[in-house]
Amino acid sequence: MTDSALPTTSREWRQISRPVGWPKLEDFELAEAEIRQPGPGEVLVRNAYVSVDPYMRGRMSAAKSYVAPFELGKAMQGGAVGEVVASNAEGIAAGDHVLHFGGWREYATFDAKQAVKVDPEAAPLSTYLGVLGMTGLTAYAGLLRTASFKEGDSVFVSGAAGAVGGQVGQIAKLKGASRVIGSAGSDDKVKLLVEEYGFDAAFNYKSGPVSEQLREAAPDGVDVYFDNVGGDHLEAAIGSLNLHGRIAVCGMISVYNNTEAAPGPKNLARLIATRGRIEGLLVGDHYDLQPQFVEEVGGWVRSGELKYRETVVEGVENTFEAFLGVLRGDNTGKMIVKI
Ligand SMILES: NC(=O)c1ccc[n+]([C@@H]2O[C@H](COP(=O)([O-])OP(=O)(O)OC[C@H]3O[C@@H](n4cnc5c(N)ncnc54)[C@H](OP(=O)(O)O)[C@@H]3O)[C@@H](O)[C@H]2O)c1
């Protein structure tokens, strides 16, 4: 079934060259493309919200990684939620809302198997990209599984006012952490962590050396460090790690735009004395936790025990700028573009 009132073209972002260092607008274009009606098994979706995420910086480079580079000249991809406006697939009808991967554009036509139905009555559509979506699951799985969090642990998380970090700290508190410490890049963000998210301590990493500020905020050391940042944060966390401490490496945003390899922490030998463990984490390995995550975190969101923020930028034309904003720290909570 198709909707005759639909426009015939849709705006979409394409990457046209590989950025070196900070991505520049010249590496991208906002193009106008024909809207393709769905073939057998396909759906056409009008995006309501699209996600901009730090990991996309990796896809902009040609380097081999866990996810393929964006193809130059083709529509970019990313998490998105929208309304099905035409369907040629069984089980999905016009009017349904779906989570899918055809972001950075107004309309997307794709195989219905790549769409997951979501209920806008159960939770606001945008939350399926954040607190109840990919970043939320990353926080949940990374803390509980990769970092083997247990009640009584003292937890330090960097990028703590961001989408993943804010949730890590709150889940740790809800699950009985003895102390939760966060770092963020502004005094307003630090205030939010303590006053709204209930962190025990927080500091602005731009105000002084991270190692000193962490020692002050966590005088008894940390059992778990959830790393979103890398660099001096990782070194400071190793320096404050307790016996049998665990470090979950989720992201290293401080080096994503580096043009040369960043030096590693100077104090890795501390892992011997502490019998510490460092382990990387990829959310894609943990989708089996999704039902448990939605039930537990969805419950906390509904009860108001877990707070979340979103920074919403309006207009498909501002998607690239919103993406840069995440790398700069313009966001509090999940950065989302409303189409
Ligand atoms: N492994 C996985 O499967 C997985 C999945 C999702 C996300 N991640 C990673 O998790 C991290 C957080 O992702 P997110 O989506 O929740 O983003 P986010 O935290 O909402 O946004 C990124 C934040 O990083 C901070 N930042 C930027 N440059 C920094 C620097 N040089 N030093 C310290 N902080 C800096 C900024 O906040 P400030 O104002 O505080 O600087 C910014 O708001 C990222 O590293 C991302 O790559 C990994």
GROMACS .gro file of C-alpha atoms and ligand atoms in nm:
model
  387
    1MET     CA    1   0.000   0.000   0.000
    2THR     CA    2   0.140   0.344  -0.081
    3ASP     CA    3   0.057   0.696   0.027
    4SER     CA    4  -0.008   0.923  -0.274
    5ALA     CA    5   0.063   1.233  -0.058
    6LEU     CA    6   0.427   1.134  -0.016
    7PRO     CA    7   0.700   1.355  -0.160
    8THR     CA    8   0.900   1.207  -0.448
    9THR     CA    9   1.244   1.296  -0.314
   10SER     CA   10   1.422   1.272   0.018
   11ARG     CA   11   1.730   1.446   0.154
   12GLU     CA   12   2.016   1.217   0.258
   13TRP     CA   13   2.372   1.263   0.381
   14ARG     CA   14   2.655   1.107   0.183
   15GLN     CA   15   3.020   1.092   0.269
   16ILE     CA   16   3.229   1.198  -0.029
   17SER     CA   17   3.586   1.186   0.109
   18ARG     CA   18   3.772   1.049   0.410
   19PRO     CA   19   3.839   1.305   0.684
   20VAL     CA   20   4.183   1.335   0.840
   21GLY     CA   21   4.160   1.466   1.196
   22TRP     CA   22   3.833   1.643   1.272
   23PRO     CA   23   3.567   1.571   1.005
   24LYS     CA   24   3.485   1.873   0.789
   25LEU     CA   25   3.164   1.962   0.609
   26GLU     CA   26   3.350   1.937   0.273
   27ASP     CA   27   3.385   1.561   0.333
   28PHE     CA   28   3.006   1.525   0.318
   29GLU     CA   29   2.708   1.636   0.110
   30LEU     CA   30   2.338   1.663   0.171
   31ALA     CA   31   2.193   1.519  -0.150
   32GLU     CA   32   1.842   1.487  -0.287
   33ALA     CA   33   1.746   1.131  -0.385
   34GLU     CA   34   1.437   0.975  -0.544
   35ILE     CA   35   1.221   0.796  -0.291
   36ARG     CA   36   1.205   0.432  -0.397
   37GLN     CA   37   0.876   0.249  -0.347
   38PRO     CA   38   0.920  -0.078  -0.155
   39GLY     CA   39   0.985  -0.394  -0.358
   40PRO     CA   40   0.879  -0.739  -0.236
   41GLY     CA   41   0.964  -0.781   0.132
   42GLU     CA   42   1.056  -0.413   0.174
   43VAL     CA   43   0.918  -0.115   0.365
   44LEU     CA   44   0.941   0.259   0.313
   45VAL     CA   45   0.992   0.453   0.636
   46ARG     CA   46   0.966   0.824   0.714
   47ASN     CA   47   1.231   0.888   0.979
   48ALA     CA   48   1.124   1.071   1.291
   49TYR     CA   49   1.458   1.067   1.476
   50VAL     CA   50   1.806   0.967   1.369
   51SER     CA   51   2.101   0.894   1.590
   52VAL     CA   52   2.449   1.046   1.574
   53ASP     CA   53   2.709   0.843   1.761
   54PRO     CA   54   3.083   0.869   1.831
   55TYR     CA   55   3.150   0.527   1.671
   56MET     CA   56   3.051   0.678   1.335
   57ARG     CA   57   3.385   0.861   1.334
   58GLY     CA   58   3.548   0.519   1.289
   59ARG     CA   59   3.324   0.440   0.992
   60MET     CA   60   3.431   0.764   0.823
   61SER     CA   61   3.787   0.628   0.796
   62ALA     CA   62   3.895   0.356   0.556
   63ALA     CA   63   4.077   0.167   0.833
   64LYS     CA   64   3.964  -0.190   0.895
   65SER     CA   65   3.753  -0.217   1.209
   66TYR     CA   66   3.464  -0.410   1.361
   67VAL     CA   67   3.222  -0.225   1.133
   68ALA     CA   68   3.273  -0.149   0.763
   69PRO     CA   69   3.362   0.206   0.654
   70PHE     CA   70   3.083   0.424   0.512
   71GLU     CA   71   3.078   0.385   0.134
   72LEU     CA   72   3.173   0.707  -0.038
   73GLY     CA   73   2.891   0.859  -0.243
   74LYS     CA   74   2.623   0.640  -0.085
   75ALA     CA   75   2.362   0.735   0.174
   76MET     CA   76   2.510   0.712   0.523
   77GLN     CA   77   2.364   0.479   0.781
   78GLY     CA   78   2.288   0.482   1.148
   79GLY     CA   79   2.022   0.406   1.404
   80ALA     CA   80   1.684   0.566   1.329
   81VAL     CA   81   1.320   0.539   1.430
   82GLY     CA   82   1.030   0.628   1.207
   83GLU     CA   83   0.688   0.547   1.073
   84VAL     CA   84   0.625   0.296   0.798
   85VAL     CA   85   0.452   0.488   0.519
   86ALA     CA   86   0.439   0.205   0.262
   87SER     CA   87   0.485  -0.166   0.310
   88ASN     CA   88   0.530  -0.458   0.075
   89ALA     CA   89   0.619  -0.696   0.356
   90GLU     CA   90   0.420  -0.933   0.567
   91GLY     CA   91   0.385  -0.847   0.935
   92ILE     CA   92   0.459  -0.474   0.897
   93ALA     CA   93   0.191  -0.228   0.790
   94ALA     CA   94   0.180   0.142   0.709
   95GLY     CA   95   0.140   0.325   1.038
   96ASP     CA   96   0.370   0.091   1.230
   97HIS     CA   97   0.675   0.244   1.397
   98VAL     CA   98   1.013   0.079   1.354
   99LEU     CA   99   1.372   0.097   1.471
  100HIS     CA  100   1.617   0.041   1.187
  101PHE     CA  101   1.955   0.138   1.048
  102GLY     CA  102   1.866   0.377   0.763
  103GLY     CA  103   1.960   0.698   0.943
  104TRP     CA  104   2.107   1.030   0.820
  105ARG     CA  105   1.811   1.077   0.580
  106GLU     CA  106   1.443   1.168   0.568
  107TYR     CA  107   1.304   0.852   0.404
  108ALA     CA  108   1.453   0.504   0.374
  109THR     CA  109   1.345   0.196   0.177
  110PHE     CA  110   1.489  -0.132   0.299
  111ASP     CA  111   1.436  -0.502   0.370
  112ALA     CA  112   1.168  -0.534   0.638
  113LYS     CA  113   1.386  -0.796   0.811
  114GLN     CA  114   1.610  -0.507   0.922
  115ALA     CA  115   1.321  -0.334   1.100
  116VAL     CA  116   1.222  -0.392   1.461
  117LYS     CA  117   0.874  -0.277   1.557
  118VAL     CA  118   0.858  -0.033   1.848
  119ASP     CA  119   0.562   0.101   2.040
  120PRO     CA  120   0.540   0.481   2.066
  121GLU     CA  121   0.268   0.440   2.331
  122ALA     CA  122   0.503   0.242   2.559
  123ALA     CA  123   0.786   0.498   2.547
  124PRO     CA  124   0.867   0.814   2.348
  125LEU     CA  125   1.007   0.718   2.005
  126SER     CA  126   1.341   0.889   2.064
  127THR     CA  127   1.416   0.671   2.368
  128TYR     CA  128   1.455   0.367   2.141
  129LEU     CA  129   1.778   0.531   2.020
  130GLY     CA  130   1.906   0.613   2.368
  131VAL     CA  131   1.803   0.511   2.715
  132LEU     CA  132   1.608   0.206   2.587
  133GLY     CA  133   1.823   0.155   2.279
  134MET     CA  134   2.180   0.088   2.172
  135THR     CA  135   2.353   0.322   2.418
  136GLY     CA  136   2.139   0.196   2.706
  137LEU     CA  137   2.222  -0.166   2.631
  138THR     CA  138   2.590  -0.074   2.605
  139ALA     CA  139   2.581   0.070   2.955
  140TYR     CA  140   2.388  -0.226   3.096
  141ALA     CA  141   2.593  -0.502   2.934
  142GLY     CA  142   2.925  -0.324   2.979
  143LEU     CA  143   2.875  -0.269   3.350
  144LEU     CA  144   2.707  -0.594   3.446
  145ARG     CA  145   2.881  -0.833   3.210
  146THR     CA  146   3.214  -0.693   3.090
  147ALA     CA  147   3.303  -0.519   3.416
  148SER     CA  148   3.142  -0.799   3.625
  149PHE     CA  149   2.990  -0.535   3.854
  150LYS     CA  150   2.883  -0.657   4.196
  151GLU     CA  151   2.705  -0.496   4.487
  152GLY     CA  152   2.941  -0.290   4.701
  153ASP     CA  153   3.176  -0.203   4.414
  154SER     CA  154   3.306   0.149   4.382
  155VAL     CA  155   3.256   0.261   4.020
  156PHE     CA  156   3.419   0.535   3.815
  157VAL     CA  157   3.277   0.627   3.475
  158SER     CA  158   3.407   0.884   3.227
  159GLY     CA  159   3.188   1.063   2.973
  160ALA     CA  160   2.944   1.046   3.260
  161ALA     CA  161   2.699   1.310   3.138
  162GLY     CA  162   2.673   1.141   2.798
  163ALA     CA  163   2.427   0.875   2.687
  164VAL     CA  164   2.621   0.565   2.792
  165GLY     CA  165   2.802   0.716   3.091
  166GLY     CA  166   2.497   0.867   3.261
  167GLN     CA  167   2.326   0.533   3.252
  168VAL     CA  168   2.629   0.336   3.374
  169GLY     CA  169   2.652   0.545   3.690
  170GLN     CA  170   2.282   0.526   3.765
  171ILE     CA  171   2.258   0.151   3.706
  172ALA     CA  172   2.555   0.104   3.937
  173LYS     CA  173   2.379   0.308   4.208
  174LEU     CA  174   2.053   0.119   4.160
  175LYS     CA  175   2.239  -0.210   4.190
  176GLY     CA  176   2.410  -0.121   4.515
  177ALA     CA  177   2.744   0.039   4.429
  178SER     CA  178   2.923   0.164   4.739
  179ARG     CA  179   3.033   0.480   4.557
  180VAL     CA  180   2.984   0.617   4.205
  181ILE     CA  181   3.217   0.879   4.063
  182GLY     CA  182   3.179   1.048   3.726
  183SER     CA  183   3.385   1.284   3.514
  184ALA     CA  184   3.251   1.524   3.255
  185GLY     CA  185   3.361   1.830   3.060
  186SER     CA  186   3.171   2.116   3.223
  187ASP     CA  187   3.063   2.234   3.568
  188ASP     CA  188   2.697   2.217   3.463
  189LYS     CA  189   2.740   1.852   3.366
  190VAL     CA  190   2.914   1.781   3.698
  191LYS     CA  191   2.620   1.940   3.881
  192LEU     CA  192   2.374   1.725   3.686
  193LEU     CA  193   2.562   1.408   3.782
  194VAL     CA  194   2.547   1.478   4.152
  195GLU     CA  195   2.218   1.661   4.184
  196GLU     CA  196   2.000   1.478   3.933
  197TYR     CA  197   2.164   1.142   3.859
  198GLY     CA  198   2.262   1.079   4.223
  199PHE     CA  199   2.636   1.023   4.174
  200ASP     CA  200   2.834   1.039   4.500
  201ALA     CA  201   3.106   1.256   4.346
  202ALA     CA  202   3.191   1.408   4.011
  203PHE     CA  203   3.457   1.632   3.864
  204ASN     CA  204   3.525   1.843   3.558
  205TYR     CA  205   3.821   1.681   3.381
  206LYS     CA  206   3.908   2.016   3.223
  207SER     CA  207   3.966   2.176   3.565
  208GLY     CA  208   4.281   1.984   3.662
  209PRO     CA  209   4.474   1.659   3.626
  210VAL     CA  210   4.235   1.361   3.612
  211SER     CA  211   4.453   1.144   3.836
  212GLU     CA  212   4.450   1.403   4.118
  213GLN     CA  213   4.080   1.473   4.088
  214LEU     CA  214   4.001   1.101   4.084
  215ARG     CA  215   4.213   1.032   4.392
  216GLU     CA  216   4.025   1.304   4.574
  217ALA     CA  217   3.684   1.182   4.460
  218ALA     CA  218   3.763   0.815   4.526
  219PRO     CA  219   3.996   0.810   4.829
  220ASP     CA  220   3.941   0.435   4.874
  221GLY     CA  221   4.010   0.360   4.507
  222VAL     CA  222   3.783   0.212   4.240
  223ASP     CA  223   3.677  -0.148   4.178
  224VAL     CA  224   3.531  -0.077   3.835
  225TYR     CA  225   3.626   0.178   3.573
  226PHE     CA  226   3.393   0.214   3.274
  227ASP     CA  227   3.604   0.385   3.007
  228ASN     CA  228   3.439   0.603   2.744
  229VAL     CA  229   3.735   0.832   2.696
  230GLY     CA  230   4.079   0.664   2.706
  231GLY     CA  231   4.399   0.871   2.742
  232ASP     CA  232   4.465   1.031   3.080
  233HIS     CA  233   4.134   0.897   3.216
  234LEU     CA  234   4.242   0.539   3.160
  235GLU     CA  235   4.582   0.602   3.316
  236ALA     CA  236   4.422   0.770   3.618
  237ALA     CA  237   4.179   0.479   3.663
  238ILE     CA  238   4.462   0.224   3.654
  239GLY     CA  239   4.637   0.438   3.915
  240SER     CA  240   4.330   0.423   4.144
  241LEU     CA  241   4.236   0.061   4.074
  242ASN     CA  242   4.171  -0.163   4.375
  243LEU     CA  243   4.267  -0.527   4.414
  244HIS     CA  244   4.088  -0.737   4.146
  245GLY     CA  245   3.964  -0.420   3.982
  246ARG     CA  246   3.802  -0.438   3.640
  247ILE     CA  247   3.816  -0.192   3.353
  248ALA     CA  248   3.559  -0.214   3.072
  249VAL     CA  249   3.686  -0.033   2.764
  250CYS     CA  250   3.376   0.092   2.587
  251GLY     CA  251   3.515   0.388   2.396
  252MET     CA  252   3.816   0.617   2.366
  253ILE     CA  253   3.661   0.935   2.237
  254SER     CA  254   3.964   1.145   2.332
  255VAL     CA  255   4.163   0.989   2.047
  256TYR     CA  256   3.901   0.944   1.771
  257ASN     CA  257   4.025   1.245   1.574
  258ASN     CA  258   4.397   1.190   1.638
  259THR     CA  259   4.610   1.174   1.327
  260GLU     CA  260   4.882   0.975   1.508
  261ALA     CA  261   4.850   0.680   1.743
  262ALA     CA  262   4.806   0.797   2.102
  263PRO     CA  263   5.052   0.670   2.366
  264GLY     CA  264   4.925   0.399   2.601
  265PRO     CA  265   4.896   0.431   2.980
  266LYS     CA  266   5.237   0.452   3.150
  267ASN     CA  267   5.129   0.256   3.456
  268LEU     CA  268   5.008  -0.078   3.313
  269ALA     CA  269   5.240  -0.260   3.551
  270ARG     CA  270   4.993  -0.174   3.830
  271LEU     CA  271   4.770  -0.445   3.684
  272ILE     CA  272   5.014  -0.702   3.825
  273ALA     CA  273   4.990  -0.583   4.185
  274THR     CA  274   4.613  -0.532   4.160
  275ARG     CA  275   4.551  -0.847   3.949
  276GLY     CA  276   4.345  -0.599   3.749
  277ARG     CA  277   4.164  -0.685   3.428
  278ILE     CA  278   4.102  -0.468   3.122
  279GLU     CA  279   3.849  -0.590   2.870
  280GLY     CA  280   3.701  -0.433   2.558
  281LEU     CA  281   3.330  -0.437   2.498
  282LEU     CA  282   3.113  -0.430   2.187
  283VAL     CA  283   2.741  -0.388   2.231
  284GLY     CA  284   2.676  -0.617   1.933
  285ASP     CA  285   2.795  -0.915   2.139
  286HIS     CA  286   2.527  -0.859   2.401
  287TYR     CA  287   2.193  -0.849   2.221
  288ASP     CA  288   2.091  -1.162   2.411
  289LEU     CA  289   2.057  -0.931   2.714
  290GLN     CA  290   1.804  -0.711   2.532
  291PRO     CA  291   1.483  -0.855   2.688
  292GLN     CA  292   1.630  -0.841   3.040
  293PHE     CA  293   1.763  -0.490   2.974
  294VAL     CA  294   1.430  -0.359   2.843
  295GLU     CA  295   1.242  -0.508   3.137
  296GLU     CA  296   1.476  -0.387   3.409
  297VAL     CA  297   1.583  -0.048   3.271
  298GLY     CA  298   1.236   0.019   3.121
  299GLY     CA  299   1.096  -0.032   3.472
  300TRP     CA  300   1.341   0.215   3.627
  301VAL     CA  301   1.268   0.472   3.355
  302ARG     CA  302   0.892   0.437   3.410
  303SER     CA  303   0.928   0.463   3.788
  304GLY     CA  304   1.155   0.767   3.752
  305GLU     CA  305   1.439   0.594   3.939
  306LEU     CA  306   1.662   0.622   3.632
  307LYS     CA  307   1.681   0.970   3.480
  308TYR     CA  308   1.784   1.040   3.126
  309ARG     CA  309   1.850   1.344   2.913
  310GLU     CA  310   1.837   1.394   2.539
  311THR     CA  311   1.986   1.675   2.333
  312VAL     CA  312   1.764   1.710   2.028
  313VAL     CA  313   1.882   1.897   1.720
  314GLU     CA  314   1.612   1.977   1.465
  315GLY     CA  315   1.632   1.914   1.090
  316VAL     CA  316   1.803   1.658   0.867
  317GLU     CA  317   2.023   1.941   0.736
  318ASN     CA  318   2.181   1.971   1.082
  319THR     CA  319   2.275   1.603   1.120
  320PHE     CA  320   2.642   1.652   1.043
  321GLU     CA  321   2.671   1.946   1.283
  322ALA     CA  322   2.494   1.740   1.551
  323PHE     CA  323   2.749   1.464   1.495
  324LEU     CA  324   3.036   1.710   1.543
  325GLY     CA  325   2.855   1.832   1.854
  326VAL     CA  326   2.881   1.486   2.012
  327LEU     CA  327   3.256   1.484   1.956
  328ARG     CA  328   3.282   1.834   2.105
  329GLY     CA  329   3.061   1.759   2.405
  330ASP     CA  330   2.768   1.986   2.309
  331ASN     CA  331   2.531   1.713   2.425
  332THR     CA  332   2.397   1.617   2.763
  333GLY     CA  333   2.258   1.265   2.741
  334LYS     CA  334   2.183   1.113   2.402
  335MET     CA  335   2.237   1.334   2.097
  336ILE     CA  336   1.947   1.288   1.856
  337VAL     CA  337   1.834   1.459   1.538
  338LYS     CA  338   1.462   1.520   1.492
  339ILE     CA  339   1.383   1.493   1.124
  340LIG     N1  340   3.181  -0.038   2.249
  340LIG     C1  341   3.054  -0.018   2.213
  340LIG     O1  342   2.981  -0.110   2.173
  340LIG     C2  343   3.000   0.121   2.223
  340LIG     C3  344   2.864   0.148   2.201
  340LIG     C4  345   2.819   0.280   2.218
  340LIG     C5  346   2.910   0.382   2.252
  340LIG     N2  347   3.041   0.348   2.267
  340LIG     C6  348   3.139   0.449   2.309
  340LIG     O2  349   3.096   0.500   2.434
  340LIG     C7  350   3.136   0.636   2.447
  340LIG     C8  351   3.013   0.720   2.479
  340LIG     O3  352   2.924   0.714   2.370
  340LIG     P1  353   2.786   0.792   2.374
  340LIG     O4  354   2.709   0.755   2.255
  340LIG     O5  355   2.724   0.776   2.507
  340LIG     O6  356   2.834   0.943   2.356
  340LIG     P2  357   2.813   1.059   2.461
  340LIG     O7  358   2.888   1.024   2.583
  340LIG     O8  359   2.668   1.092   2.471
  340LIG     O9  360   2.884   1.180   2.386
  340LIG     C9  361   3.022   1.184   2.377
  340LIG    C10  362   3.080   1.267   2.494
  340LIG    O10  363   3.220   1.249   2.498
  340LIG    C11  364   3.276   1.357   2.567
  340LIG     N3  365   3.408   1.390   2.512
  340LIG    C12  366   3.438   1.435   2.390
  340LIG     N4  367   3.571   1.452   2.377
  340LIG    C13  368   3.626   1.419   2.496
  340LIG    C14  369   3.759   1.417   2.547
  340LIG     N5  370   3.865   1.453   2.471
  340LIG     N6  371   3.779   1.378   2.674
  340LIG    C15  372   3.675   1.342   2.753
  340LIG     N7  373   3.546   1.341   2.710
  340LIG    C16  374   3.522   1.379   2.583
  340LIG    C17  375   3.179   1.475   2.554
  340LIG    O11  376   3.132   1.512   2.684
  340LIG     P3  377   3.214   1.611   2.779
  340LIG    O12  378   3.144   1.742   2.773
  340LIG    O13  379   3.203   1.545   2.912
  340LIG    O14  380   3.355   1.620   2.728
  340LIG    C18  381   3.064   1.416   2.474
  340LIG    O15  382   2.938   1.460   2.518
  340LIG    C19  383   3.206   0.672   2.318
  340LIG    O16  384   3.346   0.656   2.336
  340LIG    C20  385   3.154   0.570   2.220
  340LIG    O17  386   3.243   0.549   2.113
  340LIG    C21  387   3.087   0.222   2.253
   0.00000   0.00000   0.00000
